[in-house]
CSV table of C-alpha atoms in Angstrom, one decimal:
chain,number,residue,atom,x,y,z
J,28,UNK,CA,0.0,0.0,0.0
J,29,UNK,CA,1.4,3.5,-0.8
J,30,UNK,CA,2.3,6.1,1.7
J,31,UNK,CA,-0.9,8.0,0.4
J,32,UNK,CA,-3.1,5.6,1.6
J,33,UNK,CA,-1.6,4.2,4.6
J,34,UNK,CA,-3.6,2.5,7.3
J,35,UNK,CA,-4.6,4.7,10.0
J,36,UNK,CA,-6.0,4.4,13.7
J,37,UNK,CA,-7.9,6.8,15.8
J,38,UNK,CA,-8.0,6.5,19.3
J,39,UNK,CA,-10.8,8.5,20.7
J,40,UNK,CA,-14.3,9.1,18.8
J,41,UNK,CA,-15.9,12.3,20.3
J,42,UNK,CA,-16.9,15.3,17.9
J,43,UNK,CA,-13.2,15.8,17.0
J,44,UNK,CA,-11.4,12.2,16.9
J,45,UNK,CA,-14.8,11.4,14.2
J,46,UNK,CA,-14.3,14.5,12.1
J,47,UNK,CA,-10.5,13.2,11.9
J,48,UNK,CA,-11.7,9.2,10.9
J,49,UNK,CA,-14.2,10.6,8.3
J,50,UNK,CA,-11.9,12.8,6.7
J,51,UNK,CA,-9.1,9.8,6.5
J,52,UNK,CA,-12.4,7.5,5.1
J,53,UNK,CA,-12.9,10.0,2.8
J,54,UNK,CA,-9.2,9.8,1.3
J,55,UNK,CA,-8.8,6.1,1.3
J,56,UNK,CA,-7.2,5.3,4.2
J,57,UNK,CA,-8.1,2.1,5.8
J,58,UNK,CA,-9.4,3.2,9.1
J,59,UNK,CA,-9.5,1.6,12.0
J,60,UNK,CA,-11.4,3.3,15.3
J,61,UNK,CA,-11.8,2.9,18.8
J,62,UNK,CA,-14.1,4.5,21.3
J,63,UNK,CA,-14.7,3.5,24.8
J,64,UNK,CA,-18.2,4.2,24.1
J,65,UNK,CA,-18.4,1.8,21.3
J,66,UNK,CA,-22.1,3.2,19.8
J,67,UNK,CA,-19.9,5.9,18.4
J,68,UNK,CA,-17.5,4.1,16.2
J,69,UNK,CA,-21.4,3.0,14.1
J,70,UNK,CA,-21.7,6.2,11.7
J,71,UNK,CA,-17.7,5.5,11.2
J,72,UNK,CA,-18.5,1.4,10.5
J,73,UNK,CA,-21.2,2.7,7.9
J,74,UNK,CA,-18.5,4.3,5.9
J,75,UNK,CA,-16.2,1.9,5.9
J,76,UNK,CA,-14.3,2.1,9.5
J,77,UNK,CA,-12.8,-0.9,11.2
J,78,UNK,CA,-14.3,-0.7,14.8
J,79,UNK,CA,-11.4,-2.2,17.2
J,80,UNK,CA,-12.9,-4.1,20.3
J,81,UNK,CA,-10.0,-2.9,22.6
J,82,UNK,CA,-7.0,-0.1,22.1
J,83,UNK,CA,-4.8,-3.1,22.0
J,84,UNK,CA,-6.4,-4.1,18.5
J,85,UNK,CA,-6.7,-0.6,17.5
J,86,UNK,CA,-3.4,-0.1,18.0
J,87,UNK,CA,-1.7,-3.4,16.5
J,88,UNK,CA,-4.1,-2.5,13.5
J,89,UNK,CA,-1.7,0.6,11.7
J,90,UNK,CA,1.7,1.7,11.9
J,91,UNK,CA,0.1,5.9,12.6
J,92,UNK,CA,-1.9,5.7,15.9
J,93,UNK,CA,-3.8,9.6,16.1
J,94,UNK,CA,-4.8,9.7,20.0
J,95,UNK,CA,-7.9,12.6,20.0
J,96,UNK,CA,-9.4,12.2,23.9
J,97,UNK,CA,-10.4,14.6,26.8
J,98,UNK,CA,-6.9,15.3,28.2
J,99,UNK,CA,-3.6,13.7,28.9
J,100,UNK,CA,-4.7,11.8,32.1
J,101,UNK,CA,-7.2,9.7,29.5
J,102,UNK,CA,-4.8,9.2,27.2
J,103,UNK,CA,-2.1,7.3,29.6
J,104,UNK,CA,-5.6,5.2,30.8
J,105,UNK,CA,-6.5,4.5,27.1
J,106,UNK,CA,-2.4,3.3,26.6
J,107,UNK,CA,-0.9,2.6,29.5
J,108,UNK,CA,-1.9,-0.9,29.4
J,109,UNK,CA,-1.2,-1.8,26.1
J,110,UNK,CA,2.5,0.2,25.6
J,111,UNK,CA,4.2,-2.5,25.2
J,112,UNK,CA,2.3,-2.5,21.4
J,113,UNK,CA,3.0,1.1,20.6
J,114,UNK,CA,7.0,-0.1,19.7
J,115,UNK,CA,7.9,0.4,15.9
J,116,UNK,CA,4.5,2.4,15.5
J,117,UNK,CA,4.2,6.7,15.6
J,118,UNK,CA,1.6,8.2,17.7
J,119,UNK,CA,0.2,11.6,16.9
J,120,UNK,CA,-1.0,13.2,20.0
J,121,UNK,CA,-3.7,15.5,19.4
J,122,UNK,CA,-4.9,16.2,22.9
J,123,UNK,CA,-5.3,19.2,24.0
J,124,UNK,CA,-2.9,19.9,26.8
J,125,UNK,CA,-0.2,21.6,28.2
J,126,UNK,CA,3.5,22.1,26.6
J,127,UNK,CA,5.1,20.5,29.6
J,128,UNK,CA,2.5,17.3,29.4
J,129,UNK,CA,3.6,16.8,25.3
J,130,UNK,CA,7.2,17.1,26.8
J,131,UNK,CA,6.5,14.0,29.8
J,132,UNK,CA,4.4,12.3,26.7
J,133,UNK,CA,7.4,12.1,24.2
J,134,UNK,CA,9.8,10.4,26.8
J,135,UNK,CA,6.9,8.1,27.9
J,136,UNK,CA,6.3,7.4,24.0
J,137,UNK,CA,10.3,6.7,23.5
J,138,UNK,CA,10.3,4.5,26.5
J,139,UNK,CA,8.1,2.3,24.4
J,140,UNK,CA,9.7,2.6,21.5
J,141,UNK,CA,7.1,4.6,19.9
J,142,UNK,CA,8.0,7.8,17.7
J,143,UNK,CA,5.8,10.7,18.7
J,144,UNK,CA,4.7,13.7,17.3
J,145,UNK,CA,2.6,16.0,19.3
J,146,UNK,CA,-0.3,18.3,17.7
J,147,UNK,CA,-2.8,20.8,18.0
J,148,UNK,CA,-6.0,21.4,15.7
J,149,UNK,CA,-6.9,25.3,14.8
J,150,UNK,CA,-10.5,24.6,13.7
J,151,UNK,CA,-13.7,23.0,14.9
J,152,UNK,CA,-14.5,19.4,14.1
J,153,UNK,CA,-16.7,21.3,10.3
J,154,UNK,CA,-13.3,22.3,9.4
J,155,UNK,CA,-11.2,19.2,9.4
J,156,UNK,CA,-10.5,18.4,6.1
J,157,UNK,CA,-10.1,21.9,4.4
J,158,UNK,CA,-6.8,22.3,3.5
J,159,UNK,CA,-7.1,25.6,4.1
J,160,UNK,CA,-7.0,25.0,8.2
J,161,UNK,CA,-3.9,24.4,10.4
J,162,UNK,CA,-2.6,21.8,12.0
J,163,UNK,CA,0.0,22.6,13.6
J,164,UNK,CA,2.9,19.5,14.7
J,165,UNK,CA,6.0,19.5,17.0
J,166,UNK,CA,8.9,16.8,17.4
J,167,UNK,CA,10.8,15.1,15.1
J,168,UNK,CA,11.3,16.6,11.9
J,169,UNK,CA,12.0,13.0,10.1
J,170,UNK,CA,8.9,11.3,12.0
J,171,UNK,CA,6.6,14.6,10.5
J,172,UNK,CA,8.3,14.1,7.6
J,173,UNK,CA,7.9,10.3,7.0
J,174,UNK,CA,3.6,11.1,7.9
J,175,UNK,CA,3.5,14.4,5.9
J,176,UNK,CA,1.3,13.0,3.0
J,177,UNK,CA,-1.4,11.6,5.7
J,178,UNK,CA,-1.3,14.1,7.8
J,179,UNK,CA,-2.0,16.3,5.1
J,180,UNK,CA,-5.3,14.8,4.5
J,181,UNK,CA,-6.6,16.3,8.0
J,182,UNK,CA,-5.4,19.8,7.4
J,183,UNK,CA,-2.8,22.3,5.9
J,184,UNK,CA,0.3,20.4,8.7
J,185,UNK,CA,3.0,23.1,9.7
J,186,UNK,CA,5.9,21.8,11.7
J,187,UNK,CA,6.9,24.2,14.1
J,188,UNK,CA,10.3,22.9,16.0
J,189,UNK,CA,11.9,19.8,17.3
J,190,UNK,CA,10.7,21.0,21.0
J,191,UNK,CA,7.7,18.6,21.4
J,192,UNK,CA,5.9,21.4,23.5
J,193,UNK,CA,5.9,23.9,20.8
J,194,UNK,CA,2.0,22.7,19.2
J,195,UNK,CA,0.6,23.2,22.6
J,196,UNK,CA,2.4,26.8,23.2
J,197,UNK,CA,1.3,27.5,19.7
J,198,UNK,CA,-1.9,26.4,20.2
J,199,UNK,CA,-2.8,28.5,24.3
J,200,UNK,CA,-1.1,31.6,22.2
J,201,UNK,CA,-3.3,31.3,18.9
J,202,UNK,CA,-6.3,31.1,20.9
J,203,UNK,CA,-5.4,33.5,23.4
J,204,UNK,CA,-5.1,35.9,20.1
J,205,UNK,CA,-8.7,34.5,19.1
J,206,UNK,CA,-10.6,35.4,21.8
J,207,UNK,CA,-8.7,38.9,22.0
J,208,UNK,CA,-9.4,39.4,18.4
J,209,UNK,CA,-13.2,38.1,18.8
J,210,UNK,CA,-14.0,40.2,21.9
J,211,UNK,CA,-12.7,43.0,20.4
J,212,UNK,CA,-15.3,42.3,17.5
J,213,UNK,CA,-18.4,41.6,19.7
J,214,UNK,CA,-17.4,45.2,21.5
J,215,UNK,CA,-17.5,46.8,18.5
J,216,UNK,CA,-20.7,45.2,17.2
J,217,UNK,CA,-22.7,46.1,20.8
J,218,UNK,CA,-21.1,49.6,20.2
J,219,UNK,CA,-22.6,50.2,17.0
J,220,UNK,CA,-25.6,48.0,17.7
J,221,UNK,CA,-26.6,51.3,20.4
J,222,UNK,CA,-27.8,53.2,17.5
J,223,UNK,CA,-29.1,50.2,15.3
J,224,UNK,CA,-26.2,48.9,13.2
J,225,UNK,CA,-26.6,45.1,12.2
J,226,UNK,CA,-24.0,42.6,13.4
J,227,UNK,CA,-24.2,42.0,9.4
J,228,UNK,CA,-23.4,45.8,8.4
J,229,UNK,CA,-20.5,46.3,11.0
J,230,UNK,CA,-18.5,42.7,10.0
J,231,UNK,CA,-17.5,43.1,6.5
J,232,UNK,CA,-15.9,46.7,7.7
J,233,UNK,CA,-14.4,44.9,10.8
J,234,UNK,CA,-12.8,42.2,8.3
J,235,UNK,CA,-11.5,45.1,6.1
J,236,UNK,CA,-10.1,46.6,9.2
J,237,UNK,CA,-8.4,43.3,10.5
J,238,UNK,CA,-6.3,43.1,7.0
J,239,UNK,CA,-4.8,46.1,7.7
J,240,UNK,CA,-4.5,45.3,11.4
J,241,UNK,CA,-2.4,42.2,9.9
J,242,UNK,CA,0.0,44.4,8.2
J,243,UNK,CA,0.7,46.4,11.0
J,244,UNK,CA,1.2,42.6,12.7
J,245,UNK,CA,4.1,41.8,10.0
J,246,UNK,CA,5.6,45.5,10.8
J,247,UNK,CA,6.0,45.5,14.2
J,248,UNK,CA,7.5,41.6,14.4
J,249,UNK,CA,10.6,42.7,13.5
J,250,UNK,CA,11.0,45.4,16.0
J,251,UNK,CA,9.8,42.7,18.9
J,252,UNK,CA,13.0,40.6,17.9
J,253,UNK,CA,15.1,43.8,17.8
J,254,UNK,CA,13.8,45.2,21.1
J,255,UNK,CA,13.5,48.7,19.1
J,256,UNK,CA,10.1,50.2,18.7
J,257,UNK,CA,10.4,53.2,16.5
J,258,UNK,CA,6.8,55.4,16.8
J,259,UNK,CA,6.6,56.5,13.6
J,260,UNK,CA,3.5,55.5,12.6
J,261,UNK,CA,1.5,56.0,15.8
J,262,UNK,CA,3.3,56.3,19.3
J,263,UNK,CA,1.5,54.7,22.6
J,264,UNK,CA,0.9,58.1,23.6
J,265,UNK,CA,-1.3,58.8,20.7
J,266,UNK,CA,-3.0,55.3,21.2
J,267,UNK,CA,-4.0,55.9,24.9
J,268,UNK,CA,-5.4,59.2,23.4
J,269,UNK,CA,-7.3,57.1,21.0
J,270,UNK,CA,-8.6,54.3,23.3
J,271,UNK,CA,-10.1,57.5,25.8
J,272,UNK,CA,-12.4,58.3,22.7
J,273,UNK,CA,-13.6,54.3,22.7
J,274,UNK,CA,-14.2,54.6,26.2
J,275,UNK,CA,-16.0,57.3,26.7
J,276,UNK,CA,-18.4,56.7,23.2
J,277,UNK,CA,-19.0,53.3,24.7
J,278,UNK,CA,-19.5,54.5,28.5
J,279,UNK,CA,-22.3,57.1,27.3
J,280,UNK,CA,-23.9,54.0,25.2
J,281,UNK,CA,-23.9,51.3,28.5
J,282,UNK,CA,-21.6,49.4,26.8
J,283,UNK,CA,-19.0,47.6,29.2
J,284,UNK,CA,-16.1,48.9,29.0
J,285,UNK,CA,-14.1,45.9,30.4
J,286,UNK,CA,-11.5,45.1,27.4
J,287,UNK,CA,-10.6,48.1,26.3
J,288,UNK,CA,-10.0,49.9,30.1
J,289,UNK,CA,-8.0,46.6,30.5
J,290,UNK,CA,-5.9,47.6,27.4
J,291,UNK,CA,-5.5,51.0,28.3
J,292,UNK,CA,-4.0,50.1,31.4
J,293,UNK,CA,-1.5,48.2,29.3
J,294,UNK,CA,-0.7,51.2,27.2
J,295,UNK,CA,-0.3,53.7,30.6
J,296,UNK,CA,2.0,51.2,32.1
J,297,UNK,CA,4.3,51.3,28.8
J,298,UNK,CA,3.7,54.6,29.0
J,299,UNK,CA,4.8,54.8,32.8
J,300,UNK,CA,8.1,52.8,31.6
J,301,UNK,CA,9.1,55.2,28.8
J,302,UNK,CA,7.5,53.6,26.2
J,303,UNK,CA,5.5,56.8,25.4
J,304,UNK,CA,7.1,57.8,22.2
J,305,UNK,CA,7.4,54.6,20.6
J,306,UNK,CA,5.3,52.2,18.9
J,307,UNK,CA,2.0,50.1,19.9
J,308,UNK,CA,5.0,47.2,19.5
J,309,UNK,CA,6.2,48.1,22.5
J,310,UNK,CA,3.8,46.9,24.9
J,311,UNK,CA,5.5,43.7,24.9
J,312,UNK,CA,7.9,44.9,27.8
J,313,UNK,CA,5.0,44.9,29.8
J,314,UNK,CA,3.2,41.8,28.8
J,315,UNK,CA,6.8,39.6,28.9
J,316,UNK,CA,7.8,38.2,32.1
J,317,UNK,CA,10.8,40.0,34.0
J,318,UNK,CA,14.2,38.8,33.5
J,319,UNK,CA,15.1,36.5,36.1
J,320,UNK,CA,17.9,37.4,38.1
């Protein structure tokens, strides 16, 4: 059988760990599945899924074992006891955790004798599939590498580093950015809802506005990594002017005002550390944690 359609297990059958067996169904991959609650390996069946009676079967059943369950402390109950059969096989780990439990679960996975490659999945279970969304991979390059093609059939698969932990960063970071982003998008909408704006008027402006919010994103990387934040597009100063006329249109509307006092007390303590003149970029010497002595 060609690397292209290479058998495939998946270990865990809730919303996401199905979404992932359907999409490998869908590109020929014999499938096999496992669910503690076996009633939801049935739709899978239908399509052509092997249901395994226990992990140990799942497991012996394909040389790429995908683990998709509740947290790390189901996945060691799910293969603990059956280890010993992970030797010679990979094991993608795409529970959502913690970067210092994918760190622990690549030296328990090498005790074994399994290769390891931990994950993280930037959609819902709709979006799995698309090639446009991310899945995003950490560990060895060669073991990504050798599983590229399959992977591929989930998502678009970035490999971010060797560090196992990186997915997991990657992921609490990307999400943190999400809700930040989204929040900031609901405030908006409730501000212009006051006087009768749809939700469906304000977006497609919002989404023009985030593209050039993006570019501003690519401009002030480089001065992050070079610790230098000239101000010459729009100085923290100017912003906390800004963010006082956001404030006060929202505070006279009812709207709360939560996020954005919360980010101008941000920009007055970058301020308070001479930050003043420079760049919105600079606010990073507030957010990073202090140097350790």
């Amino acid at each position: 059988m060609n690397a292209e359609h290479s058998a495939v297990t998946v270990l865990g059958l809730g919303s996401m760990g199905s979404a992932l067996a359907a999409a490998l169904l869908d590109r020929g991959h014999p499938t096999t599945v496992w669910n503690r609650s076996p009633d939801k390996a049935r739709p899978l069946a239908e399509r052509g899924a092997r249901p395994a009676a226990t992990p140990q079967e799942a497991v012996a059943a394909s040389p790429l074992v995908i683990a998709c369950v509740l947290d790390y402390e189901a996945l060691y109950t799910v293969l603990d006891p059956v280890a010993g059969d992970l030797a010679g096989r990979t094991l993608v780990n795409l529970t959502s955790g913690s970067p210092e439990q994918a760190q622990e679960a690549v030296r328990w996975a090498h005790s074994h004798g399994a290769d390891y490659l931990d994950g993280a999945i930037m959609t819902t279970p709709p979006g799995v599939g698309d090639p446009a969304m991310m899945f995003l991979y950490s560990g060895s390059r060669q073991v990504f590498e050798a599983h590229r093609a399959t992977l591929a059939t989930l998502g678009d698969p970035l490999h971010l580093g060797t560090d196992p932990g990186l997915a997991s960063l990657y992921d609490a970071a990307l999400l943190g950015l999400m809700w930040a982003a989204m929040t900031g998008w609901l405030h908006g909408t409730a501000l212009v809802g006051t006087e009768g704006t749809p939700a469906t008027d304000f977006t497609p402006v919002a989404i023009r506005w985030l593209d050039t919010v993006a570019r501003f994103l690519t401009s002030y990387a480089p001065q992050v990594d070079a610790g230098h934040y000239p101000g010459d597009d729009a100085t923290v100063d100017v912003q906390i002017a800004a963010i006082g006329h956001l404030i006060h249109a929202a505070e006279a509307r009812g709207v709360d005002n939560a996020l954005p006092e919360l980010l101008r007390a941000a920009m007055e303590k970058a301020s308070g550390q001479g930050h003043g003149k420079d760049s919105y970029a600079s606010l990073i010497e507030v957010l990073r944690p202090a140097p350790r002595n």
